[in-house]
Short mmCIF file of C-alpha atoms and ligand atoms in Angstrom, two decimals:
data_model
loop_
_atom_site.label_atom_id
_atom_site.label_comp_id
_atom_site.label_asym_id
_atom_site.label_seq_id
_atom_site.Cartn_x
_atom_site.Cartn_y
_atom_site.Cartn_z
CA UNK D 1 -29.30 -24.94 8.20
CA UNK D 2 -27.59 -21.25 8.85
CA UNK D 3 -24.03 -21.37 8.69
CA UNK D 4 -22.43 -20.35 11.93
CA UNK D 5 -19.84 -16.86 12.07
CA UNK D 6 -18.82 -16.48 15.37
CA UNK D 7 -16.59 -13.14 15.82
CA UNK D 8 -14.82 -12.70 18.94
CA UNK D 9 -14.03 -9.24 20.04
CA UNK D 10 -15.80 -5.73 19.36
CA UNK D 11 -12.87 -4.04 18.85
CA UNK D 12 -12.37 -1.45 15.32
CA UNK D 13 -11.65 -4.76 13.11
CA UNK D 14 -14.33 -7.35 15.02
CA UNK D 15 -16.56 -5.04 14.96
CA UNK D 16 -16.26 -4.02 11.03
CA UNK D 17 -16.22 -7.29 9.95
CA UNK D 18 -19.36 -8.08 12.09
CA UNK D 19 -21.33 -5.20 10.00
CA UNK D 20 -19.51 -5.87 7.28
CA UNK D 21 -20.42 -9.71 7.05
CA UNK D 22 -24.03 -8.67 7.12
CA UNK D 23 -24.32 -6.57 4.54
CA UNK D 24 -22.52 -9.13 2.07
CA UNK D 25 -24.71 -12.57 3.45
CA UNK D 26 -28.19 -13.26 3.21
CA UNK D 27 -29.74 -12.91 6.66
CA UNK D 28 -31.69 -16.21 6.47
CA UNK D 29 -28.09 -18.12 5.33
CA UNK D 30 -26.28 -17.26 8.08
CA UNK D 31 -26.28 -16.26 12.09
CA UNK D 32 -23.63 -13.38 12.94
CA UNK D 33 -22.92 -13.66 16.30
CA UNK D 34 -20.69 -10.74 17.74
CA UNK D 35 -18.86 -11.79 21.34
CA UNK D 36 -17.75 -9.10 23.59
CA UNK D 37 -17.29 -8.04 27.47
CA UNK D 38 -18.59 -4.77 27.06
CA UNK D 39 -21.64 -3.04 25.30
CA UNK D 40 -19.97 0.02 24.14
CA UNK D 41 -17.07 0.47 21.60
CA UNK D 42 -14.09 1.83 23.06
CA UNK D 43 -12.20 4.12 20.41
CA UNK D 44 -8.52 2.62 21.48
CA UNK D 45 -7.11 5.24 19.41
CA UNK D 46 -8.04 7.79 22.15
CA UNK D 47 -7.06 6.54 24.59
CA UNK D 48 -4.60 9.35 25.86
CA UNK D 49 -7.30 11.16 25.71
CA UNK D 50 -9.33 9.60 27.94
CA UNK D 51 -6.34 9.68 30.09
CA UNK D 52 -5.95 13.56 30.86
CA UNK D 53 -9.63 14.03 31.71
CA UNK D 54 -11.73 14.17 28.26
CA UNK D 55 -14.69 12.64 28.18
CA UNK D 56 -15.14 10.14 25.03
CA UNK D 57 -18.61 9.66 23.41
CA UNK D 58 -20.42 6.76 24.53
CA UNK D 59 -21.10 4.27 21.42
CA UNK D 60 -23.49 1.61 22.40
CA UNK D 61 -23.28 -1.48 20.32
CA UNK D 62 -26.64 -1.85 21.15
CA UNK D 63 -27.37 1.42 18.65
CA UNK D 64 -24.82 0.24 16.04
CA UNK D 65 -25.74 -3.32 14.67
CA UNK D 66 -30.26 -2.65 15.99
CA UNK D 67 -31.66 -4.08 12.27
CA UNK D 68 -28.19 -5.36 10.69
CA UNK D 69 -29.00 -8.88 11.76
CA UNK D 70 -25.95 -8.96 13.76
CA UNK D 71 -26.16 -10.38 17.20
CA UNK D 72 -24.43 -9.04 20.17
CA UNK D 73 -23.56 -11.66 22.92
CA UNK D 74 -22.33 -9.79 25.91
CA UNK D 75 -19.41 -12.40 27.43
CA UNK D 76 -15.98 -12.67 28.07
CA UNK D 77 -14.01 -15.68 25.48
CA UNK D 78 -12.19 -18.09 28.04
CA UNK D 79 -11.36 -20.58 25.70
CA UNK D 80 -11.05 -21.15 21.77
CA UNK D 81 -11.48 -25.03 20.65
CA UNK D 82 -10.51 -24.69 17.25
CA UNK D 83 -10.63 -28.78 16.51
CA UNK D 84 -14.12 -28.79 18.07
CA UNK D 85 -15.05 -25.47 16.43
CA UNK D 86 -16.21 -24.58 20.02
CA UNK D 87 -15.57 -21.10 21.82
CA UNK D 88 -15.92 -20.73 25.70
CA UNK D 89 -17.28 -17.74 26.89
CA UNK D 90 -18.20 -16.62 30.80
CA UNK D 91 -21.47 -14.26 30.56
CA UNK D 92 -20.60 -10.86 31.82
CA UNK D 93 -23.59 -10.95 33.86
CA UNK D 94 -22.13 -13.51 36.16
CA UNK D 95 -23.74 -16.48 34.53
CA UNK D 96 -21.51 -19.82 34.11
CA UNK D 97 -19.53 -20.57 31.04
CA UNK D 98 -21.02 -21.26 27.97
CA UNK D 99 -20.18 -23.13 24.89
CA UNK D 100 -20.88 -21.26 21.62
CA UNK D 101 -20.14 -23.79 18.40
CA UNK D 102 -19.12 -22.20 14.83
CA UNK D 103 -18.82 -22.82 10.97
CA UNK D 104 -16.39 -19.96 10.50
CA UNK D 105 -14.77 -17.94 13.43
CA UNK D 106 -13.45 -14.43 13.07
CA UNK D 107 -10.57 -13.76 15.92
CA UNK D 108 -10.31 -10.26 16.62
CA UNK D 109 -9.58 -9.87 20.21
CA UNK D 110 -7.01 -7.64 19.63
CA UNK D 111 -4.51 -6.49 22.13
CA UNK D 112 -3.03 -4.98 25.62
CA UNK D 113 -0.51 -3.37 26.88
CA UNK D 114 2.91 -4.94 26.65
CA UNK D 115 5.26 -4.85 30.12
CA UNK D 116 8.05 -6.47 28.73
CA UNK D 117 8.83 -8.25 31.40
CA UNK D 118 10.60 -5.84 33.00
CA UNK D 119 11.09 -5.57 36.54
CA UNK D 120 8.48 -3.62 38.65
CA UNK D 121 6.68 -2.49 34.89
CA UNK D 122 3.55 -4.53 36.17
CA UNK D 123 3.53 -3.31 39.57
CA UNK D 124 4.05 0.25 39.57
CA UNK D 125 3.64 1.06 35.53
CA UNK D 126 1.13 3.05 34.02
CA UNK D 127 -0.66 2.10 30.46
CA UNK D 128 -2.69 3.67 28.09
CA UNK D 129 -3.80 0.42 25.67
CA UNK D 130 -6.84 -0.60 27.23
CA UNK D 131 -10.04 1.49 28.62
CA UNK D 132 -9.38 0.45 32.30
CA UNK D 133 -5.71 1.25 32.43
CA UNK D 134 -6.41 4.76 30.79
CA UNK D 135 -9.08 5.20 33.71
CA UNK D 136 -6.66 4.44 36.15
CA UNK D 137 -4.28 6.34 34.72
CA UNK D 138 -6.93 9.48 34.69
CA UNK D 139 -7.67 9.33 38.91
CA UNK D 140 -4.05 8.88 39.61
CA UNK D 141 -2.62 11.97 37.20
CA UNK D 142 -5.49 14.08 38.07
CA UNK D 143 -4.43 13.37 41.69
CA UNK D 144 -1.25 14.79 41.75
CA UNK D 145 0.06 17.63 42.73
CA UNK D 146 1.71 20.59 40.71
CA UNK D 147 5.18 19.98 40.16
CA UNK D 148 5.31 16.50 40.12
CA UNK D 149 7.25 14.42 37.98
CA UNK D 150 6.18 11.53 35.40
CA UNK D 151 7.92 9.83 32.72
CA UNK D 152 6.35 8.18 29.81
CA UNK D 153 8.62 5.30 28.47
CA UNK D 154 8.66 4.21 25.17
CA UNK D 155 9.28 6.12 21.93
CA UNK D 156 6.84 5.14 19.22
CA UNK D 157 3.78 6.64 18.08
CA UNK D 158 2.00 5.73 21.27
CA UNK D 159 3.89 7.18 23.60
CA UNK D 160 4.49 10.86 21.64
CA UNK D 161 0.95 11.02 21.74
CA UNK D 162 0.28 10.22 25.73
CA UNK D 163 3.73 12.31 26.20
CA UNK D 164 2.54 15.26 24.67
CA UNK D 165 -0.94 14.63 25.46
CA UNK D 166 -0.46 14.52 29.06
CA UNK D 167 1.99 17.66 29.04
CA UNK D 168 -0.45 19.61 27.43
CA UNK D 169 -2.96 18.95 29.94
CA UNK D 170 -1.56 19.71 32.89
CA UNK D 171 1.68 22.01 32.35
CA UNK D 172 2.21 22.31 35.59
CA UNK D 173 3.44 18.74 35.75
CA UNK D 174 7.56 17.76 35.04
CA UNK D 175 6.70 15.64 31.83
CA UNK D 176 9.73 13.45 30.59
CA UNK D 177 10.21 11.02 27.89
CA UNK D 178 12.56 8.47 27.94
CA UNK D 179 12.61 6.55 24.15
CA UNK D 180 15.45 3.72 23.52
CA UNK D 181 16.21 5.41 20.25
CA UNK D 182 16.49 9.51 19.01
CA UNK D 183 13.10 11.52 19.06
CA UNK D 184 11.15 10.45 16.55
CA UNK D 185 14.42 9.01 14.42
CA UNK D 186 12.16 7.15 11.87
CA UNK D 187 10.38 10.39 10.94
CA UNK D 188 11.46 12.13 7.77
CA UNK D 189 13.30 15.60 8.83
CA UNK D 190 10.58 17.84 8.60
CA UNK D 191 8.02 15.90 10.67
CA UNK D 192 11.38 15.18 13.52
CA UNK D 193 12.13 19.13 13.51
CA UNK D 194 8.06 19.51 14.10
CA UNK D 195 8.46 16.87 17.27
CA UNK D 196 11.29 18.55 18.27
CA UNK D 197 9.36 21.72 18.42
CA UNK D 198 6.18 21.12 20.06
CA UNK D 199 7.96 18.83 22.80
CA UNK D 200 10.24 21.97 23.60
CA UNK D 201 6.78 24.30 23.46
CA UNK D 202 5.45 21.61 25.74
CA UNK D 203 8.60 21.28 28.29
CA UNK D 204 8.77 17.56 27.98
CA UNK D 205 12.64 16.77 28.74
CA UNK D 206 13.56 14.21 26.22
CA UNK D 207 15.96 11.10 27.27
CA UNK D 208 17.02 10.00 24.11
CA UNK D 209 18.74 6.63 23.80
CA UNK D 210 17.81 5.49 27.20
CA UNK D 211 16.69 2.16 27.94
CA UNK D 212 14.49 1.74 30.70
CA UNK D 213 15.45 -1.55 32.62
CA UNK D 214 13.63 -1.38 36.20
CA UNK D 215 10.22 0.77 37.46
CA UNK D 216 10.11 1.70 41.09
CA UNK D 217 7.28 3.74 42.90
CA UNK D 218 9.21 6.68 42.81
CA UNK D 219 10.94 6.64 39.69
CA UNK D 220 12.89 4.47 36.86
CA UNK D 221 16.22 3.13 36.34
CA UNK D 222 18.05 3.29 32.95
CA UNK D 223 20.28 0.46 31.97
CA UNK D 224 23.30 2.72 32.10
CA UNK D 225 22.60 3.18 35.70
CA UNK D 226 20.99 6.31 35.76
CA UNK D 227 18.00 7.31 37.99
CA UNK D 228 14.90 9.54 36.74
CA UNK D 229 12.22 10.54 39.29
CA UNK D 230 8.91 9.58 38.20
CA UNK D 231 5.84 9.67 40.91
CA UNK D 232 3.99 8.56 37.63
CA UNK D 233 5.62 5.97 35.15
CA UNK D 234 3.54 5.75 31.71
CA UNK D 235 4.89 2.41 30.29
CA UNK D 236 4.13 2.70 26.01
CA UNK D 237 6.69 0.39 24.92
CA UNK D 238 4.29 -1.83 22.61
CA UNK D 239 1.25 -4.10 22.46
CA UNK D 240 0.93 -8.06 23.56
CA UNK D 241 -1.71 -10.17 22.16
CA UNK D 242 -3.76 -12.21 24.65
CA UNK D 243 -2.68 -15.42 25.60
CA UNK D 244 -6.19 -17.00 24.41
CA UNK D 245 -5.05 -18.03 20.77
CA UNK D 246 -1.40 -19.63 22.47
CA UNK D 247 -3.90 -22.18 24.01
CA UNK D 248 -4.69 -23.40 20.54
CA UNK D 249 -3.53 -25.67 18.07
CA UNK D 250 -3.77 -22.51 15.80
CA UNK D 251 -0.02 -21.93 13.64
CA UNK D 252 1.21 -18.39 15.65
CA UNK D 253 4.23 -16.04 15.52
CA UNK D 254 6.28 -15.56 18.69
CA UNK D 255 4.47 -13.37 19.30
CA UNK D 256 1.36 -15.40 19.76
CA UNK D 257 -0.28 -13.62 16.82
CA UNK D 258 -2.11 -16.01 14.21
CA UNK D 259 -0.51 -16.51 11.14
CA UNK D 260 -2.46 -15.50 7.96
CA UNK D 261 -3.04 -15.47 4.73
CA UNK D 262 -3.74 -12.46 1.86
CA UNK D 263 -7.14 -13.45 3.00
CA UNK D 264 -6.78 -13.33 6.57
CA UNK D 265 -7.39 -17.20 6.84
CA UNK D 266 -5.34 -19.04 9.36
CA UNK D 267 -2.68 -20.83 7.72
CA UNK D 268 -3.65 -23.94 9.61
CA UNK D 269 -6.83 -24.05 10.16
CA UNK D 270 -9.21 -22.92 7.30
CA UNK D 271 -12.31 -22.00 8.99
CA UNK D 272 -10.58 -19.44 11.10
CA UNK D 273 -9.79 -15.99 10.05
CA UNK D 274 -7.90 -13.65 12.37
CA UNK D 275 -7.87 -9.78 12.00
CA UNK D 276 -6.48 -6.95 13.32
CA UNK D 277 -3.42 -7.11 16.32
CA UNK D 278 -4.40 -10.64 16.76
CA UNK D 279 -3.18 -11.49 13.50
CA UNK D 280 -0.05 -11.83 11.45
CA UNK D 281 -0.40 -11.04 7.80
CA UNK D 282 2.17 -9.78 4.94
CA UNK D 283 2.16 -6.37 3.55
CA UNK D 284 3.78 -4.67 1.01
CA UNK D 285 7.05 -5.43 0.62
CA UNK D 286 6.47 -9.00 2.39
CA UNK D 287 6.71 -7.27 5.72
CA UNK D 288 4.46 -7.77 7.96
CA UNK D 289 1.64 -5.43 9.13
CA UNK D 290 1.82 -3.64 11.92
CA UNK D 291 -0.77 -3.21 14.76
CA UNK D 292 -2.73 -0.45 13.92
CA UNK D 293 -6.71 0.61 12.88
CA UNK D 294 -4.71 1.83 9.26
CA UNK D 295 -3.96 -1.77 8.25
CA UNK D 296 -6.66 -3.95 10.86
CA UNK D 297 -9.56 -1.97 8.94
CA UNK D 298 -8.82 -3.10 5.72
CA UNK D 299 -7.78 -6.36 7.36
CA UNK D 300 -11.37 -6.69 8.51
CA UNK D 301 -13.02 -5.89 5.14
CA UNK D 302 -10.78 -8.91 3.58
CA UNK D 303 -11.95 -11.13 5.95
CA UNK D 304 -15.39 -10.65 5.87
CA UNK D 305 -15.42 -10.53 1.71
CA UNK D 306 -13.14 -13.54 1.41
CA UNK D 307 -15.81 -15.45 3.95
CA UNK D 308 -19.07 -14.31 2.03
CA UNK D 309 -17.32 -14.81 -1.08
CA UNK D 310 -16.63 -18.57 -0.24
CA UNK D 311 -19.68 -18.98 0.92
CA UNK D 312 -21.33 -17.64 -2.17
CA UNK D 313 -19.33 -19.70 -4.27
CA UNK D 314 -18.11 -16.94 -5.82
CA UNK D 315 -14.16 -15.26 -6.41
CA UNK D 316 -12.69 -14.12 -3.51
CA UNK D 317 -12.23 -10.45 -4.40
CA UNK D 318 -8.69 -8.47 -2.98
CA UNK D 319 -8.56 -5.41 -0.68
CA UNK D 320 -5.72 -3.78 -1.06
CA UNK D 321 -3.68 -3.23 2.48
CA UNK D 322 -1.51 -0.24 2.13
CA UNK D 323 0.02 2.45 4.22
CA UNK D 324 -0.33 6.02 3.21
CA UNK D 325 0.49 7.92 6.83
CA UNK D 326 1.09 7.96 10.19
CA UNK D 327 -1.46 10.37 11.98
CA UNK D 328 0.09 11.50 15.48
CA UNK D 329 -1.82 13.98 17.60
CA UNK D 330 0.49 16.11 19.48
CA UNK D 331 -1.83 17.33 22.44
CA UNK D 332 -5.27 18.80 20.80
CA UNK D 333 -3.76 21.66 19.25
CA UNK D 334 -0.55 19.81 17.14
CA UNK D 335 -0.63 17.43 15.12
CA UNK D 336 2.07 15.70 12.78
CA UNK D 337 0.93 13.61 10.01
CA UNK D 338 3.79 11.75 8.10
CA UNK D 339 3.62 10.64 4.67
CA UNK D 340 4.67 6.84 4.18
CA UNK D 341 5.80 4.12 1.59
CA UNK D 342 3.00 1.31 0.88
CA UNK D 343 5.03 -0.75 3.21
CA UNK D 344 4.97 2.17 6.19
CA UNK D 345 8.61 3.68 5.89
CA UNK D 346 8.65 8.07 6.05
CA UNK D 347 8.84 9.89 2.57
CA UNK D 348 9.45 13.07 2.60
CA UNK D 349 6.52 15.25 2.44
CA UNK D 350 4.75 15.43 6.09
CA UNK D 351 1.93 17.86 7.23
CA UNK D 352 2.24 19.68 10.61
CA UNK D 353 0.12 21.76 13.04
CA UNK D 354 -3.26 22.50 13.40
CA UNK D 355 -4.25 21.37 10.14
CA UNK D 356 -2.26 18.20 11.12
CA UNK D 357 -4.05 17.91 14.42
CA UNK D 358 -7.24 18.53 12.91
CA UNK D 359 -6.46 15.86 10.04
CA UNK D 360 -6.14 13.23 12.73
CA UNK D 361 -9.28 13.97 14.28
CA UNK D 362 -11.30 13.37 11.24
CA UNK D 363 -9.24 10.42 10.57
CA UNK D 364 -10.41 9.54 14.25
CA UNK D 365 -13.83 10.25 13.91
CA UNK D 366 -13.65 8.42 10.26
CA UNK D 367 -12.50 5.46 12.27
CA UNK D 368 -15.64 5.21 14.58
CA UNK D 369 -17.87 6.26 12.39
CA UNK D 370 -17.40 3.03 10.20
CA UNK D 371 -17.40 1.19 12.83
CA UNK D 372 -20.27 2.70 14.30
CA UNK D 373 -22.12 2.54 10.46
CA UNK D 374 -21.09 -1.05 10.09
CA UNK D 375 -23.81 -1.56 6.62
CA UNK D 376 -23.46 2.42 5.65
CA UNK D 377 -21.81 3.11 1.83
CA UNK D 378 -21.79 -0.72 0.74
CA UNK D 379 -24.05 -2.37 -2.07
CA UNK D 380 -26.83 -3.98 -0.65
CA UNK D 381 -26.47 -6.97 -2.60
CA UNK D 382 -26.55 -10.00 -0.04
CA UNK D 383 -25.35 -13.27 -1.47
CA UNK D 384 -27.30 -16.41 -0.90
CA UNK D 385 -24.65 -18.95 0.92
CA UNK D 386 -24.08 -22.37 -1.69
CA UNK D 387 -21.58 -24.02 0.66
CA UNK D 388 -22.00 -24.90 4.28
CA UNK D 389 -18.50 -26.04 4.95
CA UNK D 390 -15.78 -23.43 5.16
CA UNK D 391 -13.69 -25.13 1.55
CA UNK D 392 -10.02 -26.06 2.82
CA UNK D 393 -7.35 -24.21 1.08
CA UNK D 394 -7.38 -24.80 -2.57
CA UNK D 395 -4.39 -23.42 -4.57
CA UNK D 396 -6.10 -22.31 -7.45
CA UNK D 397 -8.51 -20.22 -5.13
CA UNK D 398 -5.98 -17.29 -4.02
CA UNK D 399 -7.31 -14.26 -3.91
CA UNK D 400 -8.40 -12.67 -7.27
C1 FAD G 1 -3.45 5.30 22.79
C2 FAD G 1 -3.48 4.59 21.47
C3 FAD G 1 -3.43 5.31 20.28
C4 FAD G 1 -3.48 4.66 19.06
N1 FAD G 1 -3.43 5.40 17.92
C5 FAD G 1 -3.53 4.78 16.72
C6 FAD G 1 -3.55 5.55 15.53
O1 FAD G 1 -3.48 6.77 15.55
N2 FAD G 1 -3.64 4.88 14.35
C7 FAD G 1 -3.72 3.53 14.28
O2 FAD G 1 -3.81 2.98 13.18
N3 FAD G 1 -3.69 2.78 15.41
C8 FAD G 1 -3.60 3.37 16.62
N4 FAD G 1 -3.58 2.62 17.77
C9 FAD G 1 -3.61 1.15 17.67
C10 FAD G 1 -5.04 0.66 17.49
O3 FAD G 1 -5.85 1.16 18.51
C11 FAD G 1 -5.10 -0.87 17.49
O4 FAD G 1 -4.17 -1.38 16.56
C12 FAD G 1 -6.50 -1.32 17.13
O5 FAD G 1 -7.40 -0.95 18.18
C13 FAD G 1 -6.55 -2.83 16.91
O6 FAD G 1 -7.87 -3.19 16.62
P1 FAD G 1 -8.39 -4.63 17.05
O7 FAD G 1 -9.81 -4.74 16.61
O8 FAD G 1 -7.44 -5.66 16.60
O9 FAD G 1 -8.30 -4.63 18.64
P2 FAD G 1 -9.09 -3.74 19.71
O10 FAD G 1 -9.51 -2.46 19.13
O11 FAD G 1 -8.22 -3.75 20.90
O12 FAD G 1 -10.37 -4.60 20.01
C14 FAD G 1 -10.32 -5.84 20.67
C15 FAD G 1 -11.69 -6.13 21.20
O13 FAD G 1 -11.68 -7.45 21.78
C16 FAD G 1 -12.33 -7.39 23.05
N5 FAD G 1 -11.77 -8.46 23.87
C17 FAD G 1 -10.54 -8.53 24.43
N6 FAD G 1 -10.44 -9.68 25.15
C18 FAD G 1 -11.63 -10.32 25.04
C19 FAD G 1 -12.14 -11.53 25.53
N7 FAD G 1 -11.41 -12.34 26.31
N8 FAD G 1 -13.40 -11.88 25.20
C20 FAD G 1 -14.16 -11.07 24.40
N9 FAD G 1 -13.72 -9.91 23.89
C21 FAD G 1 -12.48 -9.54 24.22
C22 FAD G 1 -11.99 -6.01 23.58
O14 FAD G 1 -12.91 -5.64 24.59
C23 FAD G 1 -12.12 -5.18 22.31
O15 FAD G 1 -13.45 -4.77 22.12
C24 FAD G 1 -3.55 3.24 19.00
C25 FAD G 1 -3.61 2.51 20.19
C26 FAD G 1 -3.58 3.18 21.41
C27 FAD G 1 -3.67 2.36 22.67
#
């Protein structure tokens, strides 16, 4: 009998282990069945992009995994029964729900935008996590007129690049930042000076230390009482997982993220692996990984090697997760990349400009090419699966 993978989500880390899982297993072992609502691959990463007006390539899935035994189910995951080993799904076509049963399940359904439960956020907000939000996002900026203000709240990585992104692209708009902390205070002081530059260039005003505690239609309101006028509020203040994996008996952080091992197995249940911003693993420096392609990539490779190694029988075999930068595009003609500790704090050393801006577009394009080249630049080698059950956690089986 084949042994069941299910992997929910085509996201960068679904998708990569998907591709990944098929070049390492022997295609008459195993079925690799790859669940998602649409049949393209949405480059998150660009979103901004899509935003202002730029048109993204189209990746069909469809292209991707033709010959590499993977199969694409085109649905929408309801419902994760990780007792039964049983995954709900609603066909995008309009078809009724259907049950899909697993040996091992991959979790990678990633994540959306994050209101915060803050008053009016939901209603009036803008986001930029999710294809449909940056779509919105595109009619209603491209509607309005010169002049007009909008504020982008938040003050991480996301947010400099929709900030910037969105003030390079239309300069006739009154772009505004409002971040809780300095500009860019976790930046070593070359790559902060750089920020500092190109949002001047750009005429972004910068509210530093300003907490956004209300959205209205017409503006925000600062929880020292102040008022900034916003016909357009981008709301960047982080990422929320889905609420699927909350409905399981699956150990998860507050955050509703699955807790995992150095192999991305689910501390709880051992024939679940999670990857990616659905998951919760350790990094360097015990801390734990943030949500990001840099570490969900490399997340995705563990997974699928610690699975086919199981499988096989065989040592599971360690990918090292590391930082090494933060790539920020700054608009299309900036760029700041800045040099990080394994565990993701700033060193020193940071690259700025257009060779920064055109470092992060390779790094982009890097990004979707592996996932679009899911069995490119790998040994061929497929192992023959020797185990049918997923083993339960053994203690002398860590990770070599
Ligand atoms: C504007 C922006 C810029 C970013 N820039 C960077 C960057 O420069 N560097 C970096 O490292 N990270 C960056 N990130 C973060 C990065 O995009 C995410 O961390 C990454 O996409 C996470 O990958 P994932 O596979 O876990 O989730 P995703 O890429 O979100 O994929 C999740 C997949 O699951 C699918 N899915 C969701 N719900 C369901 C369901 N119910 N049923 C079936 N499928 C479902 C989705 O359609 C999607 O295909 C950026 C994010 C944004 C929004």
């Amino acid at each position: 009998m084949q042994h069941r993978i299910v992997v929910l989500g085509a996201g960068y880390t679904g998708a990569v282990a998907a591709g990944r899982l098929a070049r390492r297993l022997h295609r008459e072992d195993v079925t690799i069945t790859l669940v998602n609502p649409e049949p393209d691959f949405v480059e998150r990463v660009r979103m901004h992009q899509l935003a202002v007006g730029q048109d993204l390539r189209p990746r069909p899935f469809g292209e991707m995994f033709a010959g590499t035994g993977v199969e694409l189910k085109l649905a929408k995951v309801t419902a994760v029964d990780v007792d039964r080993k049983a995954v709900t799904v609603a066909a995008v076509n309009g078809h009724g729900p259907e049950e899909l049963s697993y040996d091992t399940l991959v979790y990678a359904l990633g994540s959306g935008w994050n209101d915060g439960g803050v008053p009016g956020v939901a209603e009036h907000a803008h986001e930029v996590a999710g294809r449909s939000g940056a779509l919105r996002l595109r009619d209603r900026l491209a509607a309005l007129d010169a002049g007009r203000p909008v504020v982008v709240v938040g003050g991480g990585l996301t947010s400099l690049e929709a900030v910037t992104e969105i003030a390079e692209a239309r300069p006739d708009l009154d772009v505004a930042l409002a971040a809780r902390g300095a500009l860019g205070d976790w930046l070593s002081e070359k790559g902060r000076a750089h920020l500092r530059k190109v949002v001047d260039k750009l005429g972004i005003t910068v509210h530093e230390h300003t907490a956004v505690d209300a959205v209205e239609a017409d503006g925000v309101t600062t929880a020292d009482g102040r008022s900034i006028p916003a016909e357009v509020t981008v709301w960047t203040t982080g990422f929320a997982v889905h609420p699927i994996a909350e409905a399981t008996t699956l150990a998860l952080t507050d955050r509703g993220q699955i807790v995992v091992d150095t192999t991305m197995r689910s501390v709880s249940h051992p024939d679940v692996y999670a990857v990616g911003d659905a998951a919760m693993a350790m990094g360097p420096q015990d801390k734990p990984l943030r949500m990001s392609c840099a570490s969900g990539v490399p997340m995705a490779w563990q997974a699928a090697d610690a699975i086919a190694a199981r499988l096989a029988g065989v040592k599971v075999p360690h990918v090292s997760i590391r930082y090494y930068q933060q790539c920020i595009s700054l608009g299309r003609k900036e760029g700041l990349i800045q040099f990080v500790t394994a565990d993701d704090r700033a060193v020193d050393s940071a690259l700025t400009g257009r060779g920064a801006s055109l470092y992060k577009e390779l790094v982009c394009k890097g990004a979707a090419w592996t996932v679009a080249n899911p069995t490119a630049g790998m040994p061929s080698r497929r192992r023959r699966v020797v185990r049918q059950e997923t083993p339960g956690r053994v203690p002398a089986e860590a990770a070599a």
